[in-house]
Structure formats: structure tokens, C-alpha cells
GROMACS .gro file of C-alpha atoms in nm:
model
  433
    1MET     CA    1  -1.213  -2.469   1.355
    2GLN     CA    2  -0.916  -2.271   1.484
    3LEU     CA    3  -0.745  -2.009   1.272
    4ARG     CA    4  -0.484  -1.739   1.324
    5LEU     CA    5  -0.544  -1.403   1.157
    6ASP     CA    6  -0.258  -1.164   1.085
    7HIS     CA    7  -0.308  -0.906   1.358
    8GLY     CA    8  -0.060  -0.668   1.516
    9THR     CA    9   0.278  -0.833   1.550
   10SER     CA   10   0.168  -1.160   1.710
   11GLY     CA   11  -0.153  -1.265   1.533
   12LEU     CA   12  -0.506  -1.329   1.660
   13ASP     CA   13  -0.641  -1.680   1.718
   14VAL     CA   14  -1.011  -1.717   1.635
   15THR     CA   15  -1.267  -1.995   1.617
   16LEU     CA   16  -1.481  -2.011   1.303
   17PRO     CA   17  -1.755  -2.252   1.192
   18ASP     CA   18  -1.623  -2.591   1.089
   19GLY     CA   19  -1.561  -2.614   0.718
   20THR     CA   20  -1.505  -2.242   0.667
   21PRO     CA   21  -1.288  -2.200   0.355
   22VAL     CA   22  -0.960  -2.023   0.424
   23LEU     CA   23  -0.813  -1.817   0.141
   24GLU     CA   24  -0.435  -1.819   0.164
   25ARG     CA   25  -0.215  -1.682  -0.110
   26PRO     CA   26  -0.025  -1.946  -0.307
   27GLY     CA   27   0.297  -1.766  -0.225
   28ALA     CA   28   0.640  -1.852  -0.354
   29PRO     CA   29   0.952  -2.002  -0.196
   30ALA     CA   30   1.164  -1.763   0.004
   31LEU     CA   31   1.498  -1.688  -0.157
   32ALA     CA   32   1.765  -1.921  -0.019
   33ASP     CA   33   2.032  -1.649  -0.031
   34PRO     CA   34   1.863  -1.307  -0.046
   35ALA     CA   35   2.186  -1.109  -0.046
   36ALA     CA   36   2.320  -1.307  -0.340
   37ALA     CA   37   1.991  -1.264  -0.528
   38ILE     CA   38   1.998  -0.888  -0.470
   39ARG     CA   39   2.358  -0.862  -0.590
   40ALA     CA   40   2.275  -1.066  -0.900
   41ALA     CA   41   1.977  -0.843  -0.981
   42LEU     CA   42   2.185  -0.526  -0.939
   43ARG     CA   43   2.459  -0.663  -1.164
   44ALA     CA   44   2.233  -0.808  -1.435
   45PRO     CA   45   1.930  -0.576  -1.437
   46LEU     CA   46   1.643  -0.561  -1.684
   47GLY     CA   47   1.672  -0.286  -1.943
   48THR     CA   48   1.959  -0.088  -1.791
   49PRO     CA   49   2.334  -0.122  -1.738
   50PRO     CA   50   2.443  -0.267  -1.399
   51LEU     CA   51   2.400  -0.035  -1.103
   52ALA     CA   52   2.774   0.001  -1.041
   53GLU     CA   53   2.823   0.111  -1.402
   54LEU     CA   54   2.549   0.372  -1.370
   55ALA     CA   55   2.692   0.494  -1.041
   56ARG     CA   56   3.051   0.562  -1.151
   57GLY     CA   57   3.134   0.932  -1.134
   58LYS     CA   58   2.801   1.031  -0.981
   59ARG     CA   59   2.814   1.314  -0.729
   60ARG     CA   60   2.460   1.311  -0.594
   61VAL     CA   61   2.270   0.987  -0.546
   62CYS     CA   62   1.914   0.963  -0.413
   63ILE     CA   63   1.774   0.629  -0.297
   64VAL     CA   64   1.397   0.634  -0.242
   65VAL     CA   65   1.274   0.394   0.026
   66SER     CA   66   0.919   0.327   0.142
   67ASP     CA   67   0.799   0.445   0.481
   68ARG     CA   68   0.709   0.238   0.786
   69THR     CA   69   0.366   0.140   0.647
   70ARG     CA   70   0.527  -0.100   0.399
   71PRO     CA   71   0.683  -0.418   0.546
   72ILE     CA   72   0.998  -0.423   0.332
   73PRO     CA   73   1.304  -0.593   0.485
   74TYR     CA   74   1.537  -0.302   0.415
   75GLY     CA   75   1.792  -0.449   0.654
   76VAL     CA   76   1.839  -0.717   0.386
   77LEU     CA   77   1.781  -0.507   0.074
   78LEU     CA   78   1.992  -0.198   0.138
   79PRO     CA   79   2.335  -0.345   0.231
   80PRO     CA   80   2.405  -0.502  -0.113
   81LEU     CA   81   2.276  -0.190  -0.286
   82LEU     CA   82   2.494   0.040  -0.076
   83ALA     CA   83   2.790  -0.193  -0.130
   84GLU     CA   84   2.751  -0.161  -0.509
   85LEU     CA   85   2.758   0.217  -0.480
   86ASP     CA   86   3.066   0.198  -0.259
   87ALA     CA   87   3.242  -0.031  -0.506
   88ALA     CA   88   3.163   0.221  -0.781
   89GLY     CA   89   3.344   0.490  -0.583
   90VAL     CA   90   3.040   0.685  -0.463
   91PRO     CA   91   3.124   0.844  -0.125
   92ARG     CA   92   2.872   0.812   0.155
   93ASP     CA   93   2.822   1.185   0.181
   94ALA     CA   94   2.701   1.186  -0.181
   95ILE     CA   95   2.413   0.951  -0.095
   96GLU     CA   96   2.075   1.056   0.043
   97ILE     CA   97   1.813   0.800   0.146
   98LEU     CA   98   1.476   0.967   0.089
   99VAL     CA   99   1.178   0.823   0.278
  100ALA     CA  100   0.873   0.824   0.049
  101THR     CA  101   0.619   0.929   0.309
  102GLY     CA  102   0.360   1.058   0.064
  103LEU     CA  103   0.122   1.237   0.298
  104HIS     CA  104   0.197   1.005   0.592
  105ARG     CA  105   0.378   1.137   0.895
  106PRO     CA  106   0.759   1.137   0.901
  107ALA     CA  107   0.940   0.826   1.015
  108THR     CA  108   1.114   0.857   1.351
  109ASP     CA  109   1.476   0.756   1.407
  110ALA     CA  110   1.354   0.452   1.599
  111GLU     CA  111   1.128   0.351   1.310
  112LEU     CA  112   1.406   0.403   1.056
  113THR     CA  113   1.629   0.180   1.268
  114ALA     CA  114   1.360  -0.088   1.284
  115MET     CA  115   1.307  -0.061   0.907
  116THR     CA  116   1.678  -0.088   0.824
  117SER     CA  117   1.947  -0.136   1.091
  118PRO     CA  118   2.132   0.073   1.348
  119GLY     CA  119   2.443   0.069   1.128
  120ILE     CA  120   2.263   0.202   0.822
  121VAL     CA  121   2.090   0.480   1.016
  122ALA     CA  122   2.419   0.580   1.179
  123GLY     CA  123   2.622   0.561   0.858
  124TRP     CA  124   2.399   0.718   0.593
  125ARG     CA  125   2.195   1.036   0.562
  126PHE     CA  126   1.817   0.995   0.572
  127ARG     CA  127   1.553   1.256   0.488
  128ASN     CA  128   1.175   1.233   0.522
  129HIS     CA  129   0.983   1.366   0.224
  130VAL     CA  130   0.737   1.640   0.330
  131ALA     CA  131   0.455   1.671   0.077
  132ARG     CA  132   0.310   1.982   0.242
  133ASP     CA  133   0.632   2.182   0.199
  134GLY     CA  134   0.575   2.346  -0.138
  135ALA     CA  135   0.919   2.506  -0.141
  136ALA     CA  136   1.082   2.162  -0.129
  137HIS     CA  137   0.930   2.060  -0.464
  138ARG     CA  138   0.954   2.157  -0.829
  139HIS     CA  139   0.693   2.157  -1.103
  140VAL     CA  140   0.803   1.941  -1.398
  141GLY     CA  141   0.491   1.953  -1.615
  142THR     CA  142   0.126   1.853  -1.641
  143SER     CA  143   0.012   1.500  -1.723
  144ALA     CA  144  -0.231   1.407  -1.999
  145GLN     CA  145  -0.498   1.370  -1.730
  146GLY     CA  146  -0.433   1.721  -1.600
  147THR     CA  147  -0.222   1.632  -1.297
  148ALA     CA  148   0.034   1.893  -1.197
  149MET     CA  149   0.358   1.697  -1.165
  150VAL     CA  150   0.527   1.849  -0.859
  151ILE     CA  151   0.812   1.635  -0.723
  152ASP     CA  152   1.064   1.649  -0.440
  153ALA     CA  153   1.340   1.887  -0.554
  154GLY     CA  154   1.617   1.692  -0.383
  155TYR     CA  155   1.524   1.386  -0.583
  156LEU     CA  156   1.508   1.580  -0.908
  157ASP     CA  157   1.854   1.729  -0.844
  158ALA     CA  158   2.019   1.389  -0.799
  159ASP     CA  159   2.231   1.265  -1.089
  160LEU     CA  160   2.151   0.904  -1.001
  161LYS     CA  161   1.792   0.831  -0.902
  162ILE     CA  162   1.731   0.487  -0.745
  163VAL     CA  163   1.380   0.382  -0.643
  164THR     CA  164   1.299   0.083  -0.421
  165GLY     CA  165   0.969  -0.067  -0.314
  166LEU     CA  166   0.744  -0.363  -0.244
  167VAL     CA  167   0.514  -0.504  -0.511
  168GLU     CA  168   0.180  -0.637  -0.389
  169PRO     CA  169  -0.186  -0.586  -0.486
  170HIS     CA  170  -0.285  -0.224  -0.430
  171LEU     CA  171  -0.639  -0.090  -0.402
  172MET     CA  172  -0.579   0.208  -0.636
  173ALA     CA  173  -0.274   0.142  -0.853
  174GLY     CA  174  -0.342  -0.228  -0.910
  175PHE     CA  175   0.000  -0.306  -0.767
  176SER     CA  176   0.234  -0.112  -0.544
  177GLY     CA  177   0.596  -0.040  -0.627
  178GLY     CA  178   0.709   0.091  -0.964
  179PRO     CA  179   0.584   0.443  -1.037
  180LYS     CA  180   0.384   0.469  -0.715
  181SER     CA  181   0.703   0.534  -0.517
  182ILE     CA  182   0.747   0.860  -0.711
  183ALA     CA  183   0.404   0.989  -0.802
  184THR     CA  184   0.267   0.933  -0.453
  185GLY     CA  185   0.569   0.870  -0.233
  186ILE     CA  186   0.771   1.185  -0.309
  187ALA     CA  187   0.513   1.410  -0.475
  188ALA     CA  188   0.370   1.735  -0.340
  189THR     CA  189   0.019   1.761  -0.197
  190GLU     CA  190  -0.091   1.925  -0.522
  191THR     CA  191  -0.004   1.612  -0.720
  192ILE     CA  192  -0.142   1.364  -0.469
  193ARG     CA  193  -0.466   1.559  -0.447
  194ARG     CA  194  -0.524   1.506  -0.817
  195THR     CA  195  -0.413   1.144  -0.845
  196HIS     CA  196  -0.623   1.052  -0.540
  197GLY     CA  197  -0.923   1.263  -0.641
  198ALA     CA  198  -1.279   1.140  -0.601
  199ASP     CA  199  -1.338   1.100  -0.975
  200MET     CA  200  -1.017   0.902  -1.021
  201LEU     CA  201  -1.108   0.654  -0.747
  202GLU     CA  202  -1.451   0.591  -0.900
  203ALA     CA  203  -1.285   0.502  -1.232
  204HIS     CA  204  -1.154   0.164  -1.348
  205CYS     CA  205  -0.909   0.100  -1.067
  206GLY     CA  206  -0.875  -0.164  -0.800
  207PRO     CA  207  -0.647  -0.438  -0.664
  208GLY     CA  208  -0.467  -0.627  -0.939
  209ILE     CA  209  -0.587  -0.398  -1.221
  210VAL     CA  210  -0.329  -0.220  -1.437
  211ALA     CA  211  -0.468  -0.233  -1.791
  212GLY     CA  212  -0.712   0.052  -1.843
  213ASN     CA  213  -0.646   0.187  -1.493
  214PRO     CA  214  -0.623   0.569  -1.517
  215PHE     CA  215  -0.470   0.594  -1.170
  216TYR     CA  216  -0.179   0.370  -1.270
  217ALA     CA  217  -0.141   0.548  -1.605
  218ASP     CA  218  -0.117   0.885  -1.434
  219LEU     CA  219   0.142   0.762  -1.184
  220LEU     CA  220   0.350   0.616  -1.465
  221GLU     CA  221   0.349   0.942  -1.661
  222VAL     CA  222   0.455   1.138  -1.353
  223ALA     CA  223   0.736   0.893  -1.273
  224ARG     CA  224   0.864   0.900  -1.631
  225ARG     CA  225   0.877   1.279  -1.625
  226ALA     CA  226   1.055   1.289  -1.289
  227GLY     CA  227   1.299   1.024  -1.407
  228VAL     CA  228   1.400   0.690  -1.258
  229ASP     CA  229   1.750   0.569  -1.340
  230PHE     CA  230   1.728   0.238  -1.157
  231LEU     CA  231   1.441   0.047  -0.993
  232VAL     CA  232   1.476  -0.221  -0.727
  233ASN     CA  233   1.145  -0.384  -0.637
  234VAL     CA  234   1.085  -0.695  -0.428
  235THR     CA  235   0.812  -0.942  -0.345
  236ILE     CA  236   0.779  -1.106  -0.003
  237ASP     CA  237   0.603  -1.396   0.166
  238ARG     CA  238   0.381  -1.403   0.476
  239GLU     CA  239   0.688  -1.406   0.702
  240ARG     CA  240   0.817  -1.102   0.506
  241ARG     CA  241   1.106  -1.290   0.354
  242LEU     CA  242   1.211  -1.201   0.001
  243THR     CA  243   1.065  -1.419  -0.275
  244GLY     CA  244   1.187  -1.213  -0.570
  245VAL     CA  245   1.414  -0.922  -0.662
  246PHE     CA  246   1.349  -0.721  -0.979
  247ALA     CA  247   1.594  -0.450  -1.081
  248GLY     CA  248   1.658  -0.221  -1.375
  249ASP     CA  249   1.433  -0.003  -1.588
  250LEU     CA  250   1.116   0.138  -1.428
  251GLU     CA  251   0.876  -0.049  -1.653
  252ALA     CA  252   1.090  -0.345  -1.756
  253ALA     CA  253   1.153  -0.443  -1.393
  254HIS     CA  254   0.809  -0.361  -1.254
  255ALA     CA  255   0.622  -0.578  -1.506
  256PRO     CA  256   0.771  -0.914  -1.396
  257ALA     CA  257   0.743  -0.804  -1.034
  258ARG     CA  258   0.370  -0.751  -1.086
  259ALA     CA  259   0.343  -1.093  -1.249
  260ARG     CA  260   0.518  -1.253  -0.952
  261ALA     CA  261   0.299  -1.064  -0.705
  262LEU     CA  262  -0.016  -1.171  -0.890
  263ALA     CA  263   0.090  -1.536  -0.894
  264GLN     CA  264   0.171  -1.520  -0.522
  265ALA     CA  265  -0.146  -1.341  -0.418
  266ARG     CA  266  -0.440  -1.449  -0.634
  267VAL     CA  267  -0.691  -1.700  -0.503
  268ASP     CA  268  -0.990  -1.785  -0.724
  269CYS     CA  269  -1.327  -1.871  -0.568
  270ASP     CA  270  -1.629  -2.040  -0.724
  271GLY     CA  271  -1.877  -1.782  -0.600
  272ALA     CA  272  -1.947  -1.498  -0.361
  273PHE     CA  273  -1.985  -1.525   0.017
  274ASP     CA  274  -2.235  -1.385   0.265
  275VAL     CA  275  -1.973  -1.328   0.533
  276VAL     CA  276  -1.605  -1.249   0.478
  277VAL     CA  277  -1.373  -1.250   0.780
  278THR     CA  278  -1.056  -1.058   0.703
  279SER     CA  279  -0.763  -0.877   0.857
  280ALA     CA  280  -0.559  -0.576   0.756
  281GLY     CA  281  -0.247  -0.789   0.719
  282GLY     CA  282  -0.108  -0.726   1.065
  283TYR     CA  283   0.135  -0.453   1.167
  284PRO     CA  284   0.212  -0.201   1.017
  285LEU     CA  285  -0.103  -0.191   0.802
  286ASP     CA  286  -0.339  -0.251   1.093
  287ALA     CA  287  -0.186   0.017   1.316
  288THR     CA  288  -0.468   0.262   1.231
  289PHE     CA  289  -0.825   0.245   1.106
  290TYR     CA  290  -0.711   0.456   0.808
  291GLN     CA  291  -0.473   0.187   0.685
  292ALA     CA  292  -0.689  -0.105   0.801
  293ILE     CA  293  -0.966  -0.008   0.557
  294LYS     CA  294  -0.752  -0.184   0.295
  295GLY     CA  295  -0.864  -0.515   0.448
  296PRO     CA  296  -1.236  -0.482   0.370
  297VAL     CA  297  -1.161  -0.322   0.031
  298ALA     CA  298  -0.972  -0.639  -0.063
  299ALA     CA  299  -1.280  -0.843   0.032
  300LEU     CA  300  -1.512  -0.658  -0.206
  301GLY     CA  301  -1.443  -0.895  -0.493
  302ILE     CA  302  -1.596  -1.194  -0.315
  303VAL     CA  303  -1.864  -1.059  -0.081
  304LYS     CA  304  -2.227  -1.079  -0.191
  305PRO     CA  305  -2.413  -0.750  -0.232
  306GLY     CA  306  -2.563  -0.682   0.109
  307GLY     CA  307  -2.323  -0.924   0.276
  308THR     CA  308  -2.108  -0.870   0.584
  309ILE     CA  309  -1.735  -0.806   0.613
  310VAL     CA  310  -1.577  -0.867   0.952
  311LEU     CA  311  -1.251  -0.680   0.996
  312ALA     CA  312  -1.012  -0.780   1.276
  313ALA     CA  313  -0.734  -0.522   1.316
  314GLU     CA  314  -0.528  -0.407   1.612
  315MET     CA  315  -0.534  -0.029   1.549
  316ARG     CA  316  -0.280   0.039   1.822
  317GLU     CA  317  -0.237   0.398   1.695
  318GLY     CA  318  -0.607   0.480   1.678
  319LEU     CA  319  -0.807   0.610   1.383
  320GLY     CA  320  -0.535   0.784   1.182
  321SER     CA  321  -0.437   1.139   1.097
  322ALA     CA  322  -0.619   1.448   1.225
  323ASP     CA  323  -0.741   1.519   0.871
  324PHE     CA  324  -0.889   1.170   0.840
  325GLN     CA  325  -1.056   1.201   1.178
  326GLN     CA  326  -1.209   1.535   1.081
  327MET     CA  327  -1.363   1.370   0.775
  328LEU     CA  328  -1.507   1.095   0.993
  329ASP     CA  329  -1.652   1.363   1.223
  330ARG     CA  330  -1.837   1.514   0.929
  331LEU     CA  331  -1.987   1.174   0.850
  332ARG     CA  332  -2.094   1.141   1.213
  333GLY     CA  333  -2.275   1.469   1.168
  334GLY     CA  334  -2.489   1.317   0.894
  335GLU     CA  335  -2.305   1.437   0.583
  336ARG     CA  336  -2.274   1.186   0.299
  337ALA     CA  337  -1.921   1.093   0.193
  338MET     CA  338  -1.960   1.128  -0.184
  339ASP     CA  339  -2.164   1.447  -0.154
  340LEU     CA  340  -1.871   1.598   0.033
  341LEU     CA  341  -1.600   1.454  -0.188
  342THR     CA  342  -1.760   1.568  -0.513
  343SER     CA  343  -1.844   1.920  -0.391
  344PRO     CA  344  -1.673   2.183  -0.611
  345GLY     CA  345  -1.334   2.275  -0.466
  346PHE     CA  346  -1.359   2.031  -0.174
  347PHE     CA  347  -1.037   1.864  -0.063
  348VAL     CA  348  -0.912   1.720   0.264
  349ILE     CA  349  -0.588   1.526   0.298
  350ASP     CA  350  -0.655   1.154   0.349
  351GLN     CA  351  -1.008   1.184   0.211
  352TRP     CA  352  -0.940   0.887  -0.019
  353MET     CA  353  -0.969   0.634   0.261
  354VAL     CA  354  -1.306   0.779   0.356
  355GLN     CA  355  -1.406   0.721  -0.006
  356HIS     CA  356  -1.281   0.363   0.009
  357LEU     CA  357  -1.475   0.309   0.330
  358ASP     CA  358  -1.783   0.441   0.151
  359GLN     CA  359  -1.720   0.203  -0.139
  360VAL     CA  360  -1.715  -0.086   0.108
  361LEU     CA  361  -2.038   0.028   0.273
  362ARG     CA  362  -2.217   0.063  -0.062
  363ARG     CA  363  -2.173  -0.310  -0.115
  364ALA     CA  364  -2.174  -0.466   0.231
  365SER     CA  365  -2.203  -0.400   0.603
  366LEU     CA  366  -1.883  -0.374   0.803
  367THR     CA  367  -1.821  -0.504   1.154
  368VAL     CA  368  -1.495  -0.400   1.319
  369VAL     CA  369  -1.319  -0.603   1.587
  370ALA     CA  370  -1.050  -0.382   1.741
  371PRO     CA  371  -1.034  -0.412   2.121
  372ALA     CA  372  -0.742  -0.165   2.137
  373LEU     CA  373  -0.951   0.107   1.973
  374ALA     CA  374  -1.139   0.342   2.205
  375ALA     CA  375  -1.496   0.226   2.262
  376ASP     CA  376  -1.647   0.540   2.110
  377ALA     CA  377  -1.396   0.583   1.826
  378LEU     CA  378  -1.638   0.468   1.556
  379ALA     CA  379  -1.957   0.593   1.724
  380GLY     CA  380  -2.197   0.762   1.487
  381LEU     CA  381  -2.049   0.598   1.178
  382PRO     CA  382  -2.236   0.336   0.971
  383VAL     CA  383  -2.002   0.068   1.106
  384GLN     CA  384  -2.074  -0.198   1.368
  385ARG     CA  385  -1.840  -0.298   1.651
  386ALA     CA  386  -1.803  -0.642   1.803
  387GLY     CA  387  -1.602  -0.764   2.097
  388SER     CA  388  -1.469  -1.068   1.913
  389VAL     CA  389  -1.459  -1.220   1.569
  390GLU     CA  390  -1.669  -1.506   1.700
  391ASP     CA  391  -1.945  -1.268   1.813
  392ALA     CA  392  -1.932  -1.080   1.482
  393VAL     CA  393  -1.963  -1.399   1.276
  394ALA     CA  394  -2.246  -1.534   1.490
  395ALA     CA  395  -2.440  -1.210   1.446
  396ALA     CA  396  -2.378  -1.210   1.071
  397ARG     CA  397  -2.496  -1.571   1.037
  398ARG     CA  398  -2.816  -1.486   1.222
  399ARG     CA  399  -2.869  -1.198   0.983
  400HIS     CA  400  -2.800  -1.396   0.665
  401GLY     CA  401  -2.956  -1.727   0.766
  402ASP     CA  402  -2.839  -2.077   0.848
  403GLY     CA  403  -2.709  -2.136   0.495
  404ALA     CA  404  -2.483  -1.833   0.497
  405ARG     CA  405  -2.149  -1.890   0.326
  406VAL     CA  406  -1.855  -1.780   0.543
  407VAL     CA  407  -1.495  -1.739   0.425
  408ALA     CA  408  -1.176  -1.623   0.597
  409ILE     CA  409  -0.882  -1.426   0.457
  410PRO     CA  410  -0.617  -1.433   0.732
  411GLU     CA  411  -0.371  -1.207   0.542
  412GLY     CA  412  -0.628  -0.948   0.439
  413PRO     CA  413  -0.511  -0.719   0.156
  414TYR     CA  414  -0.208  -0.935   0.080
  415VAL     CA  415  -0.449  -1.181  -0.084
  416LEU     CA  416  -0.613  -1.097  -0.417
  417ALA     CA  417  -0.941  -1.286  -0.391
  418THR     CA  418  -1.139  -1.322  -0.713
  419ILE     CA  419  -1.441  -1.507  -0.845
  420GLY     CA  420  -1.333  -1.718  -1.140
  421GLY     CA  421  -1.017  -1.514  -1.190
  422ARG     CA  422  -1.198  -1.185  -1.244
  423THR     CA  423  -1.116  -0.893  -1.019
  424VAL     CA  424  -1.373  -0.631  -0.919
  425PRO     CA  425  -1.276  -0.265  -0.965
  426LEU     CA  426  -1.387  -0.028  -0.696
  427HIS     CA  427  -1.674   0.085  -0.919
  428GLY     CA  428  -1.800  -0.273  -0.922
  429THR     CA  429  -1.772  -0.403  -1.282
  430PRO     CA  430  -1.569  -0.727  -1.305
  431ALA     CA  431  -1.244  -0.725  -1.502
  432ALA     CA  432  -0.988  -0.988  -1.594
  433ALA     CA  433  -0.701  -1.009  -1.344
   0.00000   0.00000   0.00000
């Protein structure tokens, strides 16, 4: 059977055994008039006055936007939002658009243009958040879990704080959007180090899990302390068209967005599979190995212990950051991931994706199909390479036997695959979705 996996910007056509189940998210209809839906959400928000009412008389407005790793159609989302601010009398020079990079690299002008539009980049002031610049942040307290809450000072100084984002299943927070835009997106390294610590990621967290998730609870406390005056979150379909707009109070608007994202993404299976073929959701998530690890993490809920996950991802930008590559080099040298990560005082930026890779490898073997990645890029790691998805699946079926159950997830981490409606936290104990 023929199937197209989300891969790069154009997809990857593969041939799988006849009868292979294909897990595709139920989705939701694209909004017929996105601009009208955005305006309606801004004017009749959940739990707050309309945006224009909040904006009147404000002298310093900060709009937080996600970085290039999140496929949000800002060219559609931002114009109605900016128009509401203009109608409220907020001058352009009072508005700063803050890119929530977290610890990712800054967005270039070309990337900002691709994310938004040439007119928006030319007409409004953008700033990349820089987590490593301690002087650009301010300490606002310590969370109940001991996290130092250190947030971008420019954001804190704004008298109208607007946060935007995409809501989809997330491997740590349960769902993206909401408080994650603050507590990760515009926090200092000190804060991110704690929220993404090794102990936290071995706790009750995973895709689709919010209740009892200490990672989500910590992010929410940080965001509350930093303050969010107005939230605008969206959901999208496979073509990255808007399917929902949720605006207003941080929690009141994020809750229905999570419900919509869950309904769009969850696919329930009747049992586990020996072989899971997945993607990293295409560009931008599959631009690096670092981001592409989210694909196999999303497959953990339905792969049998000792099974095989086949990841097809473009990885046009290579492995990822220098810090991430240094961690991989230590694994090549024979060091064990969790021994390193739990060593007293140990910390390396981007170590969390090494931990997630380790969580995948504790449960299954991983075969990577990434022809654009240098031939020796994964050498020395406990990961297999294959020249094609077909070769990887054939090898896995030989390993698991003629009766091996094979499944495909073309959209990778954008699908929340469960067994009987129960998600699997990263520590492995099933929980209700």
C-alpha cells in the first residue's frame, strides 16, 4: 500500500505492507473565515473584557509569538489582533512582538517574514528572547516546586501582556500553548533548567496529560506570577489552517483549546504494535534530530515493549544545537544518559531531548530514515539507520516475525495515539487521556 508521510515541506511517499493500519487524527473542519473568527474571539473573549477595551490607554504592549519551530499561521492570526490594538488607539511604536525562542536560536528576518508577512516585519518591532542573557530578565519569585521564576524583563514591564500560541499534544506539558509560552518561551535559562530537569521529566508527564502533571503545574504557576492579560491560542489542521481560536483569560481560554486539540488528535487503538512507522510532522519539526525525537516519543503509547519505531524525518539542518551534539558525543563515548543527567550539579542546555531519546530506547529500538543527514551523524549511538522506510520495515518484520503488527502515523507527534483511550506518561504507567 502507498502512503505519504509528513516529511520536510513536500512529504515522503512510502510503500508499506498491505493492510497496515494508518492512524490519522480525526481533525476538525477548517474555519471558513479565519479573520472573522479571530475578530469574534478578540471581541467576545473567555473570562476577560474584549482586547480593544483592555488596550485603551496602554503605553507599552508586548505580544508574545512562538518561534519558527511551531507551524502557526501568524500571517492570518496577527493582522486582526494588530487591527484591534490600532482601533483602541495604541500606536505602533508602543507595540513589541517578542519571539518566544526559549533556548532555541533566534529567528532570522527571513524566518520572521515567512512566519508572518513582509508587511508585518516591516511595520512592527520584533525582538528575539535570549534566555542566556541574565541581565535581560527579572526574578519574580520561586514556585512551590522550587523553580526560580526568572522572566524576560521587557515582557514584565509591558502594561498589556498578550500571549499567542498553538495548542497541540506536547511531550512534557501535555499540551502546548497556554502557560508554556511564558514559562519556557520567555524564561531565563535558570528557569528552563529547573522545569526541564531530569527528575521532572521522569514524573507523571507526557502527551495529552495535564491532570497530575507537575511540569504543567509548574509552568502554570510561573505564568500566573509573570502575568498574562490576554491569551490567543489556536488549533490547526494537517494543512495548517485554523480550526479554532480561543481568546481571553490564560486558563479559561486554554482549557477549551486543549479539549479541541484532544478531540482533533486522539486516535484509540485496540492493542500495541510491534512496528510503528512515524514521522516528526514535517517541517519545521523535522528540521533537526533534536526536534524530530518528538516523533518516536509520540509512538511510545502504542509500541510493544521491545518493539521497533521507524522514524522518517528530513533533518535538513542536521542534529541540532552544539550543546545537544556534545551530549550525543558523550553517549558515543559510552556514558549512560541517565547517569549523566542525574549526576549532582550536572546540566547541559538541550539535555531534555537526550533524556527523551533515552526514554524511547528503554522501551523500543529506533531506526532512523534521514537521507539528508550525514552518514556518520548517528554513529556510535544506540540507534539504527536505514536507507528507506521500506528497508527499515522489512528488517523490523524479520526481527519480530511474520505475524508482526505494523502501524503508520503519517503526522507523527500531531497524533495522540492511545490504547483504549489511555495515554502513557513518559515513565510508562498508563493514565486516562
